[in-house]
Amino acid sequence: MYEPKIIGYLCTWCSYTGADLAGTARLKYPANLRVVRLPCSGRVSPELILRTFREGADGVLVMGCHPGECHYTSGNHRTAKRIPLLQRLLGYAGIEPERLRLEWVSASEAERFARTVREFTETVRRLGPLRLDRRSDAQEAGEDCGGA
Amino acid sequence: MVSVGQHPKIQLLTYSEVEKVAGYVGNFQVTVRKKARYVNEDLCTGCGLCEEKCPARNIPSEFDLGLGTRKAIYRPFPQAVPSTPVLDKEHCIYFQRGKCRACEKFCPRKAIDFEQQDKLLELEVGTIILATGFDPADPSSIAQAGYGLDNVLTGLEFERMVNASGPTGGQVLLKDGRPPKSVAILHCIGSRDERYHEYCSRVCCMYSLKFAHLVRETTGAQVYEVYRDMRAFGKGYEEFFNRVEQEGTVFVRRSEDVEVTKEDGHLLVRAKDVFTGVKVDLPVDMVILSVGMEPRPDAGQTARIFGIGRSKDGFFVEKHPKLAPVETASSGIFIAGACQGPKDIPDTVAQAGAAAVAALDLMDLGKVELDPSIAHVRRERCSGCGECAIACPYRAIQIVAGIAQVSEYTCKGCGTCASACPSKAISLDHYADEQLVAEMQGLLSLEVS
């Protein structure tokens, strides 16, 4: 079976801790997700996401604290604005917007974390490999914005 | 409490509320609203004459949960610290009708001050310990528990009743003044139930056993404990459970909901026995509901003021459940007691000690370790557009002479500025673009197995 590669950008305070809890609670979720830990979901720049697609990821999952619960007060407010905008732009670059997902996961929501990863892996699996190299217009877009 | 009140190095502020917390570990600025109690604390000796002379009587006492009464100027209970009374504006005859001032007339120290206003205090502190406690769960939303019927009490109401200085002087009495002949104690009211609180409140099993013992001791009544699982987990607890059982208390282990109804002048408790599968009817005179613990209704606001998190159940969340149980995600702010989660007195005392030592430890060091990942500006790339300064949640960035400048003490290292900078002039140490890209590339080079 095709196994998609998914990069997760997780904020260390809520979502990474939630993922950690999923581990200590022995919850199962697909091994397709590889996690990059960040101080805050606000650290995730649109360039970094585009670069991640160009480097071969089939999906990108950004996770942060629920609005109002950000460890840095309002870092995730920026994320909440950036990601939907980038999702709209991805369509123009020939990348299905569903390949990028933003989800709020608190430190106690291990089950929500595991469920999100399961769902998202299935979504990306259904979409199939991204193969940016075969999508010429997408490649251009990737190069234009990929200087992260 | 008395020794806290008398300690020369402890400033005790009661009837006060924290409104704002600014600054950071070692340098907190806390704004406290000290509410007007209409009694000058410096003059008052706590003689209680004002309370005695106050003509506004029969006000339901909050401390006795409405089972007893108080005056308009009062102390919640005789041993309250400080002994300075408080004047309740809502019930004070002078404040409501403009005439009376009896307390002022009788006060030998002239301590009554009707002109007193709320005061805002600015405190400079290095560390903060939150011990804001819990609220007992309200059983009125649990219809089948029968709260609201005569002689159906919560655990805390029974506790007041059985207290020697309580409204009945320690006698367990029914509404009509007779002692009960039979009492049912219902466990897990509002706890371990997804409809109310999913968690176990931990203290109810043991206080229920204590109640059984006290009811038998004071009235000799027949006691039924209607429970689900007996969690006698602590030191000496299982032994106490055995003792209560030997005293003659009947234990009914129930499944499903327990129902309390009124029938022919007495209360009827209906529960399905787990072992026999049969519905048991227990006609009793009194029902005690062992309600669980829940977060204070304003716990969310408190968490926002102090910049700490809450877990799914609403209690304050610790930094790590095992390795940092009294610390919070905000350095310099500690938590102790039931505000962190349901717990009994020994656990609370132990946690309070741990929080005090953790706070002392920081103060003793006299310095704090800053997170090494803070933002840095590459001056030659910065155009001074100010996007980073707008993005920064801490106002740690200022544009000085056309170039962004980061305050190292205020920067908390979130990196929001780094992803906002259009010219990549600002970068977060340890989370620089190159580092993140390298990590991502490394992860992508591995095959999914």
Coordinates of C-alpha atoms in Angstrom, one line a residue:
Chain A
M1 CA 0.0 0.0 0.0
Y2 CA 1.1 3.5 -0.7
E3 CA 2.5 5.1 2.4
P4 CA 2.4 8.9 2.3
K5 CA 5.1 11.0 4.0
I6 CA 3.7 13.7 6.3
I7 CA 5.6 16.3 8.2
G8 CA 4.1 17.7 11.3
Y9 CA 5.0 21.1 12.7
L10 CA 4.0 21.0 16.3
C11 CA 4.1 23.7 19.0
T12 CA 6.1 22.4 22.0
W13 CA 3.6 23.5 24.7
C14 CA 0.3 22.1 23.6
S15 CA 0.5 19.8 20.6
Y16 CA 3.9 18.3 21.1
T17 CA 3.0 17.6 24.7
G18 CA -0.4 16.2 23.5
A19 CA 1.6 13.9 21.1
D20 CA 3.8 12.9 24.0
L21 CA 0.7 12.1 26.1
A22 CA -0.6 10.0 23.2
G23 CA 2.7 8.0 23.5
T24 CA 2.5 7.5 27.3
A25 CA -1.2 6.6 27.0
R26 CA -0.2 4.0 24.3
L27 CA -2.6 5.4 21.7
K28 CA -2.0 4.2 18.2
Y29 CA -1.5 6.5 15.2
P30 CA 0.1 6.0 11.8
A31 CA 3.9 6.2 11.5
N32 CA 3.5 8.3 8.4
L33 CA 3.8 11.5 10.5
R34 CA 7.3 12.8 11.3
V35 CA 7.3 15.6 13.8
V36 CA 9.4 18.8 13.9
R37 CA 9.1 20.5 17.2
L38 CA 8.8 24.2 17.3
P39 CA 8.3 26.7 20.1
C40 CA 5.1 28.0 18.7
S41 CA 2.9 27.3 15.7
G42 CA 3.5 31.0 14.9
R43 CA 7.1 30.0 14.0
V44 CA 5.8 28.1 10.9
S45 CA 6.3 30.4 7.9
P46 CA 4.5 29.8 4.6
E47 CA 7.9 29.5 3.0
L48 CA 8.8 26.6 5.2
I49 CA 5.6 24.7 4.3
L50 CA 6.1 25.2 0.6
R51 CA 9.7 24.1 1.0
T52 CA 8.5 21.0 2.8
F53 CA 6.2 20.1 -0.1
R54 CA 9.1 20.7 -2.5
E55 CA 11.4 18.4 -0.5
G56 CA 9.0 15.5 -1.0
A57 CA 6.4 15.6 1.7
D58 CA 2.9 14.5 0.6
G59 CA 1.2 16.4 3.4
V60 CA 1.9 19.0 6.1
L61 CA 0.1 19.0 9.4
V62 CA 0.5 22.2 11.5
M63 CA -0.6 21.9 15.1
G64 CA -0.8 24.5 17.8
C65 CA -2.6 25.5 21.0
H66 CA -6.3 26.4 20.9
P67 CA -6.9 30.1 20.3
G68 CA -6.7 31.9 23.6
E69 CA -4.5 29.2 25.1
C70 CA -1.2 30.0 23.3
H71 CA 1.8 29.9 25.6
Y72 CA 3.0 33.0 23.9
T73 CA -0.4 34.7 24.3
S74 CA -1.1 35.2 20.6
G75 CA 1.4 33.5 18.4
N76 CA -1.2 31.1 17.2
H77 CA -3.5 33.9 16.1
R78 CA -0.9 34.5 13.3
T79 CA -1.0 30.9 12.4
A80 CA -4.8 31.0 12.2
K81 CA -4.5 33.7 9.6
R82 CA -1.6 32.3 7.6
I83 CA -2.6 28.8 7.0
P84 CA -6.1 29.3 5.5
L85 CA -4.5 32.0 3.2
L86 CA -1.8 29.6 2.2
Q87 CA -4.3 26.8 1.6
R88 CA -6.1 29.0 -0.9
L89 CA -2.8 29.8 -2.7
L90 CA -1.8 26.1 -2.8
G91 CA -4.6 25.5 -5.2
Y92 CA -3.1 27.9 -7.7
A93 CA 0.2 26.1 -7.4
G94 CA -1.4 22.8 -8.3
I95 CA -1.2 21.4 -4.8
E96 CA -4.5 20.2 -3.3
P97 CA -5.3 22.4 -0.4
E98 CA -6.3 19.3 1.7
R99 CA -2.6 18.4 1.8
L100 CA -2.1 21.2 4.4
R101 CA -4.1 21.0 7.6
L102 CA -4.1 23.1 10.7
E103 CA -5.5 21.7 13.9
W104 CA -5.6 22.9 17.5
V105 CA -4.5 20.2 20.0
S106 CA -4.0 21.0 23.6
A107 CA -1.6 19.2 25.9
S108 CA -4.4 17.0 27.3
E109 CA -5.9 16.1 24.0
A110 CA -3.9 12.9 23.2
E111 CA -7.0 11.2 21.6
R112 CA -7.7 14.3 19.4
F113 CA -4.0 14.2 18.3
A114 CA -4.1 10.5 17.4
R115 CA -7.5 10.9 15.6
T116 CA -6.3 13.9 13.6
V117 CA -3.2 12.0 12.5
R118 CA -5.2 9.0 11.5
E119 CA -7.7 11.1 9.5
F120 CA -5.1 13.2 7.9
T121 CA -3.0 10.2 6.9
E122 CA -6.1 8.7 5.2
T123 CA -6.8 12.0 3.4
V124 CA -3.3 12.2 2.0
R125 CA -3.3 8.5 1.2
R126 CA -6.5 9.1 -0.9
L127 CA -4.9 12.0 -2.7
G128 CA -1.9 9.9 -3.6
P129 CA 1.8 11.0 -4.0
L130 CA 2.3 14.7 -4.6
R131 CA 5.1 14.3 -7.3
L132 CA 5.8 18.0 -7.6
D133 CA 8.4 17.2 -10.2
R134 CA 5.7 16.1 -12.6
R135 CA 3.6 19.2 -12.1
S136 CA 5.4 21.8 -14.0
D137 CA 3.5 24.9 -12.9
A138 CA 3.7 23.7 -9.3
Q139 CA 7.4 23.4 -9.5
E140 CA 7.7 27.0 -10.6
A141 CA 5.6 28.1 -7.7
G142 CA 7.7 26.0 -5.4
E143 CA 10.9 27.6 -6.6
D144 CA 9.5 31.1 -6.4
C145 CA 8.6 30.8 -2.8
G146 CA 10.9 28.0 -1.6
G147 CA 13.7 30.1 -0.3
A148 CA 13.0 29.2 3.3
Chain B
M1 CA -3.9 30.3 59.5
V2 CA -3.3 32.0 62.8
S3 CA 0.5 31.7 62.5
V4 CA 0.3 33.0 58.9
G5 CA -1.7 36.0 60.1
Q6 CA 0.9 36.7 62.9
H7 CA 4.1 36.1 60.9
P8 CA 6.1 39.3 60.6
K9 CA 7.2 38.5 57.1
I10 CA 3.9 37.5 55.7
Q11 CA 1.5 40.1 54.5
L12 CA -2.0 38.5 54.5
L13 CA -4.5 40.1 52.1
T14 CA -8.0 38.7 52.6
Y15 CA -11.1 39.9 50.8
S16 CA -8.8 40.9 47.9
E17 CA -8.5 39.9 44.2
V18 CA -5.6 39.8 41.8
E19 CA -6.6 41.9 38.8
K20 CA -3.4 41.9 36.7
V21 CA 0.0 40.2 36.6
A22 CA 2.8 41.8 34.5
G23 CA 6.5 41.1 34.3
Y24 CA 8.3 37.9 34.5
V25 CA 9.9 35.5 37.0
G26 CA 11.8 37.4 39.7
N27 CA 10.1 40.6 38.6
F28 CA 6.3 40.2 38.7
Q29 CA 4.2 43.3 39.2
V30 CA 0.9 42.2 40.6
T31 CA -2.2 44.5 40.9
V32 CA -4.4 43.5 43.8
R33 CA -7.9 45.0 44.4
K34 CA -8.4 45.2 48.2
K35 CA -12.1 45.4 48.5
A36 CA -13.7 47.8 51.0
R37 CA -14.8 45.9 54.1
Y38 CA -15.9 49.2 55.8
V39 CA -13.8 48.3 58.9
N40 CA -10.4 49.8 59.6
E41 CA -8.2 46.8 60.1
D42 CA -5.5 48.9 61.9
L43 CA -8.0 50.0 64.6
C44 CA -10.2 46.9 64.9
T45 CA -9.3 44.5 67.7
G46 CA -11.8 41.9 66.7
C47 CA -13.9 42.2 69.9
G48 CA -17.1 41.3 68.0
L49 CA -19.3 44.0 69.6
C50 CA -20.4 45.3 66.2
E51 CA -21.6 41.9 65.2
E52 CA -23.5 41.5 68.5
K53 CA -25.2 44.9 68.1
C54 CA -26.0 44.7 64.4
P55 CA -29.8 44.7 64.0
A56 CA -29.8 43.1 60.5
R57 CA -30.1 39.4 61.5
N58 CA -31.2 36.2 60.0
I59 CA -29.1 36.5 56.8
P60 CA -28.3 33.0 55.5
S61 CA -24.6 32.3 56.4
E62 CA -22.5 31.4 53.5
F63 CA -20.1 29.5 55.7
D64 CA -22.9 27.3 57.1
L65 CA -24.3 26.9 53.6
G66 CA -27.6 28.5 54.5
L67 CA -28.2 26.2 57.5
G68 CA -27.3 28.9 59.9
T69 CA -27.6 32.7 60.0
R70 CA -25.3 35.7 60.3
K71 CA -25.6 39.5 60.8
A72 CA -24.8 42.2 58.2
I73 CA -21.4 42.9 59.8
Y74 CA -19.8 39.5 60.5
R75 CA -16.9 37.1 60.5
P76 CA -17.5 34.0 58.5
F77 CA -16.8 31.8 61.5
P78 CA -15.4 32.6 65.0
Q79 CA -11.8 31.5 64.3
A80 CA -11.5 33.3 61.0
V81 CA -8.2 35.0 60.3
P82 CA -8.0 38.0 60.3
S83 CA -10.6 38.5 63.1
T84 CA -11.6 41.8 61.5
P85 CA -15.2 41.6 60.5
V86 CA -16.6 42.6 57.1
L87 CA -19.7 44.7 56.4
D88 CA -22.1 43.2 53.8
K89 CA -23.4 46.2 51.9
E90 CA -26.3 44.4 50.4
H91 CA -27.8 43.6 53.8
C92 CA -26.6 46.6 55.8
I93 CA -29.5 48.7 57.0
Y94 CA -27.5 51.9 56.7
F95 CA -26.4 51.3 53.2
Q96 CA -29.8 50.2 52.1
R97 CA -32.0 52.7 53.9
G98 CA -29.6 55.4 55.1
K99 CA -30.2 55.0 58.8
C100 CA -28.7 52.8 61.6
R101 CA -24.9 53.0 62.1
A102 CA -25.3 50.9 65.2
C103 CA -22.0 49.3 64.7
E104 CA -20.3 52.7 64.5
K105 CA -21.9 53.8 67.7
F106 CA -20.9 50.8 69.7
C107 CA -17.4 50.2 68.3
P108 CA -15.0 51.1 71.2
R109 CA -12.2 51.7 68.7
K110 CA -14.0 53.8 66.1
A111 CA -12.9 51.3 63.5
I112 CA -16.1 51.4 61.4
D113 CA -15.6 53.4 58.2
F114 CA -18.6 53.8 56.0
E115 CA -16.5 55.9 53.5
Q116 CA -14.0 53.1 52.8
Q117 CA -13.3 52.5 49.1
D118 CA -11.7 49.6 47.2
K119 CA -7.9 50.0 47.1
L120 CA -5.6 49.0 44.3
L121 CA -2.2 47.7 45.6
E122 CA 0.8 47.3 43.4
L123 CA 3.0 44.4 44.6
E124 CA 6.5 43.5 43.4
V125 CA 7.1 39.8 43.8
G126 CA 9.6 37.3 42.5
T127 CA 7.5 34.1 42.6
I128 CA 3.8 33.3 42.8
I129 CA 2.0 30.2 44.3
L130 CA -1.6 29.7 43.3
A131 CA -3.7 27.7 45.8
T132 CA -7.2 28.8 44.8
G133 CA -8.9 25.5 45.6
F134 CA -12.1 23.9 44.3
D135 CA -15.8 24.1 44.4
P136 CA -18.0 21.2 45.5
A137 CA -20.0 19.9 42.5
D138 CA -23.5 21.2 42.5
P139 CA -26.0 18.3 42.6
S140 CA -29.1 20.4 41.5
S141 CA -28.5 19.5 37.9
I142 CA -28.5 15.8 38.7
A143 CA -32.3 15.3 38.8
Q144 CA -32.3 11.7 40.0
A145 CA -30.2 12.6 43.1
G146 CA -33.2 14.3 44.6
Y147 CA -31.3 17.4 45.8
G148 CA -33.9 20.0 46.9
L149 CA -36.1 17.4 48.7
D150 CA -36.2 17.8 52.5
N151 CA -33.4 16.0 54.3
V152 CA -31.3 15.5 51.2
L153 CA -28.0 17.1 52.0
T154 CA -24.7 17.5 50.3
G155 CA -21.5 16.2 52.0
L156 CA -20.5 19.7 53.0
E157 CA -23.9 20.5 54.4
F158 CA -23.8 17.4 56.6
E159 CA -20.2 18.4 57.6
R160 CA -21.5 21.7 58.9
M161 CA -24.4 20.0 60.7
V162 CA -22.1 17.5 62.5
N163 CA -19.6 20.2 63.4
A164 CA -19.7 21.1 67.1
S165 CA -19.7 24.8 66.4
G166 CA -22.1 24.4 63.5
P167 CA -25.8 25.5 63.2
T168 CA -27.1 22.5 65.1
G169 CA -24.3 22.4 67.6
G170 CA -23.1 19.1 66.2
Q171 CA -26.4 17.3 66.3
V172 CA -27.6 15.4 63.2
L173 CA -31.2 16.4 62.9
L174 CA -34.0 16.1 60.3
K175 CA -35.9 19.2 59.2
D176 CA -38.6 18.5 61.8
G177 CA -36.0 18.4 64.6
R178 CA -36.0 14.6 65.1
P179 CA -32.8 12.6 64.8
P180 CA -32.8 10.2 61.8
K181 CA -33.3 6.5 62.2
S182 CA -31.8 5.6 58.9
V183 CA -29.4 7.4 56.6
A184 CA -28.2 6.6 53.0
I185 CA -24.9 8.0 51.8
L186 CA -24.7 8.1 48.0
H187 CA -21.3 8.0 46.4
C188 CA -20.1 9.4 43.0
I189 CA -22.7 12.1 42.7
G190 CA -21.4 14.1 39.7
S191 CA -18.1 12.2 39.5
R192 CA -17.0 9.3 37.2
D193 CA -19.9 10.0 35.0
E194 CA -19.4 11.4 31.5
R195 CA -22.6 13.5 31.8
Y196 CA -21.1 15.5 34.6
H197 CA -17.4 15.0 35.5
E198 CA -15.5 12.1 33.9
Y199 CA -12.8 12.1 36.6
C200 CA -12.8 10.5 40.1
S201 CA -12.8 13.2 42.8
R202 CA -10.7 11.0 45.1
V203 CA -11.9 12.3 48.4
C204 CA -15.6 11.2 48.4
C205 CA -15.2 7.5 49.3
M206 CA -13.2 8.4 52.4
Y207 CA -15.4 11.3 53.6
S208 CA -18.4 9.1 53.0
L209 CA -17.0 6.4 55.3
K210 CA -16.2 9.1 57.9
F211 CA -19.9 10.3 57.7
A212 CA -21.1 6.7 58.2
H213 CA -19.0 6.5 61.3
L214 CA -20.2 9.9 62.6
V215 CA -23.8 9.2 61.9
R216 CA -23.6 6.0 63.9
E217 CA -21.7 7.6 66.7
T218 CA -24.1 10.6 67.1
T219 CA -27.5 9.0 66.3
G220 CA -27.0 5.2 66.2
A221 CA -29.0 5.2 63.0
Q222 CA -28.8 2.5 60.4
V223 CA -26.4 3.6 57.6
Y224 CA -26.4 2.5 54.0
E225 CA -23.4 3.3 51.8
V226 CA -24.5 3.2 48.1
Y227 CA -21.3 3.1 46.2
R228 CA -19.8 2.0 42.9
D229 CA -16.2 1.2 43.6
M230 CA -14.6 1.6 47.0
R231 CA -11.4 3.6 46.6
A232 CA -9.8 3.4 50.0
F233 CA -6.3 4.0 48.6
G234 CA -4.3 5.8 51.2
K235 CA -2.3 5.0 54.3
G236 CA -4.7 3.6 56.9
Y237 CA -7.7 4.0 54.7
E238 CA -8.5 0.4 53.9
E239 CA -8.3 -0.3 57.7
F240 CA -10.8 2.5 58.3
F241 CA -13.1 1.0 55.6
N242 CA -13.0 -2.4 57.4
R243 CA -13.7 -0.7 60.7
V244 CA -16.8 1.1 59.3
E245 CA -18.0 -2.2 57.8
Q246 CA -17.6 -3.9 61.2
E247 CA -19.6 -1.2 62.9
G248 CA -22.6 -2.4 61.0
T249 CA -22.8 -0.1 58.0
V250 CA -24.6 -1.8 55.1
F251 CA -22.8 -1.5 51.8
V252 CA -24.7 -1.6 48.5
R253 CA -22.7 -1.7 45.4
R254 CA -24.8 -0.2 42.6
S255 CA -24.7 -0.1 38.9
E256 CA -26.6 2.5 36.9
D257 CA -28.1 5.6 38.4
V258 CA -29.3 5.8 41.9
E259 CA -32.7 7.4 42.3
V260 CA -34.0 9.4 45.3
T261 CA -37.7 10.1 45.6
K262 CA -40.2 11.1 48.3
E263 CA -42.7 8.5 49.3
D264 CA -45.2 8.4 52.2
G265 CA -43.3 11.0 54.2
H266 CA -39.9 9.4 53.9
L267 CA -37.2 9.2 51.3
L268 CA -36.8 6.2 49.0
V269 CA -33.4 5.4 47.6
R270 CA -33.6 3.0 44.6
A271 CA -30.4 1.4 43.4
K272 CA -29.6 -1.7 41.3
D273 CA -27.3 -4.1 43.2
V274 CA -24.4 -5.1 41.1
F275 CA -24.0 -8.5 42.7
T276 CA -27.6 -9.7 42.5
G277 CA -28.8 -7.6 39.6
V278 CA -31.9 -6.8 41.7
K279 CA -33.3 -3.3 42.3
V280 CA -33.1 -2.5 46.0
D281 CA -35.4 -0.1 47.7
L282 CA -34.1 1.6 50.8
P283 CA -36.6 3.7 52.8
V284 CA -34.5 6.2 54.8
D285 CA -35.0 9.4 56.7
M286 CA -31.9 11.3 55.4
V287 CA -29.8 11.1 52.3
I288 CA -26.3 12.5 52.1
L289 CA -24.9 13.1 48.5
S290 CA -21.2 12.6 48.3
V291 CA -20.6 15.3 45.7
G292 CA -17.2 15.5 43.9
M293 CA -14.8 18.4 43.4
E294 CA -14.9 20.7 40.4
P295 CA -12.8 23.7 39.4
R296 CA -13.8 27.1 40.7
P297 CA -16.2 28.9 38.3
D298 CA -13.6 31.6 37.6
A299 CA -10.7 29.3 37.1
G300 CA -10.5 30.2 33.4
Q301 CA -10.2 33.9 34.3
T302 CA -7.6 33.2 36.9
A303 CA -5.6 31.1 34.4
R304 CA -5.7 34.0 31.9
I305 CA -4.6 36.6 34.5
F306 CA -1.6 34.4 35.5
G307 CA -0.8 33.1 32.0
I308 CA -1.1 29.4 32.9
G309 CA -3.0 26.6 31.2
R310 CA -5.9 24.4 32.2
S311 CA -6.5 20.7 31.5
K312 CA -9.6 19.3 29.8
D313 CA -11.4 19.0 33.1
G314 CA -10.7 22.7 33.9
F315 CA -8.1 22.4 36.7
F316 CA -4.8 24.2 36.3
V317 CA -2.3 22.2 34.4
E318 CA 1.2 21.4 35.8
K319 CA 4.3 21.6 33.7
H320 CA 4.8 17.8 33.9
P321 CA 2.6 15.3 35.7
K322 CA 5.5 13.4 37.2
L323 CA 8.7 15.5 36.9
A324 CA 7.3 19.0 37.5
P325 CA 4.0 18.6 39.4
V326 CA 3.9 22.0 41.1
E327 CA 5.5 24.1 38.3
T328 CA 3.5 25.7 35.5
A329 CA 4.4 26.6 31.9
S330 CA 5.0 30.1 33.2
S331 CA 8.3 30.1 35.1
G332 CA 8.0 31.5 38.6
I333 CA 4.3 30.6 39.0
F334 CA 3.6 27.4 41.0
I335 CA 0.3 25.6 41.9
A336 CA -0.7 23.7 45.0
G337 CA -3.8 21.9 46.2
A338 CA -7.1 21.2 44.6
C339 CA -6.8 24.0 42.0
Q340 CA -4.5 21.5 40.2
G341 CA -6.9 18.5 40.6
P342 CA -9.0 16.7 43.2
K343 CA -7.0 15.6 46.1
D344 CA -7.3 15.1 49.9
I345 CA -5.7 17.0 52.7
P346 CA -2.5 14.9 53.1
D347 CA -1.8 15.2 49.4
T348 CA -2.6 18.9 49.4
V349 CA -0.2 19.5 52.3
A350 CA 2.5 17.6 50.6
Q351 CA 2.0 19.5 47.4
A352 CA 1.9 22.8 49.2
G353 CA 5.2 22.0 50.8
A354 CA 6.7 21.1 47.4
A355 CA 5.4 24.4 45.8
A356 CA 6.8 26.4 48.7
V357 CA 10.3 24.8 48.4
A358 CA 10.2 25.2 44.6
A359 CA 9.5 28.9 45.0
L360 CA 12.2 29.2 47.7
D361 CA 14.7 27.4 45.6
L362 CA 14.3 30.1 42.9
M363 CA 14.6 33.0 45.4
D364 CA 17.6 31.4 47.0
L365 CA 19.4 31.2 43.7
G366 CA 18.8 34.9 43.1
K367 CA 19.1 34.5 39.4
V368 CA 17.1 32.7 36.7
E369 CA 18.1 30.8 33.6
L370 CA 16.7 32.3 30.5
D371 CA 15.7 30.1 27.5
P372 CA 18.6 30.1 25.1
S373 CA 16.3 30.4 22.1
I374 CA 15.6 34.0 21.6
A375 CA 15.3 36.1 18.4
H376 CA 18.3 37.8 16.8
V377 CA 18.4 40.4 14.1
R378 CA 20.8 40.4 11.2
R379 CA 21.2 44.1 11.0
E380 CA 22.5 44.2 7.4
R381 CA 19.2 42.5 6.2
C382 CA 16.8 44.5 8.2
S383 CA 14.8 47.2 6.4
G384 CA 13.1 48.3 9.5
C385 CA 9.6 47.6 8.1
G386 CA 8.3 46.7 11.6
E387 CA 6.4 43.6 10.7
C388 CA 8.2 41.7 13.4
A389 CA 7.3 44.3 16.0
I390 CA 3.7 43.9 15.1
A391 CA 3.9 40.1 15.2
C392 CA 5.6 40.0 18.6
P393 CA 3.2 39.0 21.4
Y394 CA 5.5 40.5 24.0
R395 CA 6.4 43.9 22.5
A396 CA 10.0 42.7 22.8
I397 CA 10.9 44.3 19.4
Q398 CA 11.4 48.0 18.8
I399 CA 12.6 49.7 15.7
V400 CA 15.6 51.8 16.7
A401 CA 17.2 54.0 14.1
G402 CA 15.4 52.1 11.3
I403 CA 16.5 48.7 12.5
A404 CA 14.7 46.1 14.6
Q405 CA 16.1 45.5 18.1
V406 CA 15.1 42.6 20.4
S407 CA 15.0 42.8 24.1
E408 CA 16.6 39.6 25.4
Y409 CA 14.8 39.7 28.7
T410 CA 11.4 40.2 27.3
C411 CA 11.7 37.8 24.3
K412 CA 10.2 34.4 25.1
G413 CA 11.4 32.7 22.0
C414 CA 8.1 31.9 20.2
G415 CA 9.6 32.7 16.7
T416 CA 6.5 34.5 15.4
C417 CA 8.7 37.4 14.3
A418 CA 10.9 35.1 12.3
S419 CA 8.1 33.8 10.2
A420 CA 6.7 37.3 9.7
C421 CA 9.9 38.9 8.5
P422 CA 9.7 39.4 4.7
S423 CA 13.5 39.7 4.3
K424 CA 14.5 36.9 6.7
A425 CA 16.5 39.3 8.7
I426 CA 15.2 38.1 12.1
S427 CA 15.9 34.5 13.2
L428 CA 15.2 32.4 16.3
D429 CA 18.3 30.8 17.8
H430 CA 18.0 27.0 17.7
Y431 CA 15.0 27.2 15.4
A432 CA 16.6 29.0 12.4
D433 CA 15.2 28.4 9.0
E434 CA 18.3 26.3 8.0
Q435 CA 18.0 24.1 11.0
L436 CA 14.3 23.5 10.5
V437 CA 14.8 22.7 6.8
A438 CA 17.7 20.3 7.7
E439 CA 15.6 18.5 10.2
M440 CA 12.7 18.3 7.8
Q441 CA 14.9 17.0 5.0
G442 CA 16.4 14.4 7.3
L443 CA 12.9 13.2 8.3
L444 CA 11.8 13.0 4.7
S445 CA 14.8 10.9 3.7
L446 CA 13.5 8.1 5.9
E447 CA 11.1 5.6 4.4
V448 CA 7.8 4.8 6.2
S449 CA 8.0 1.4 7.6

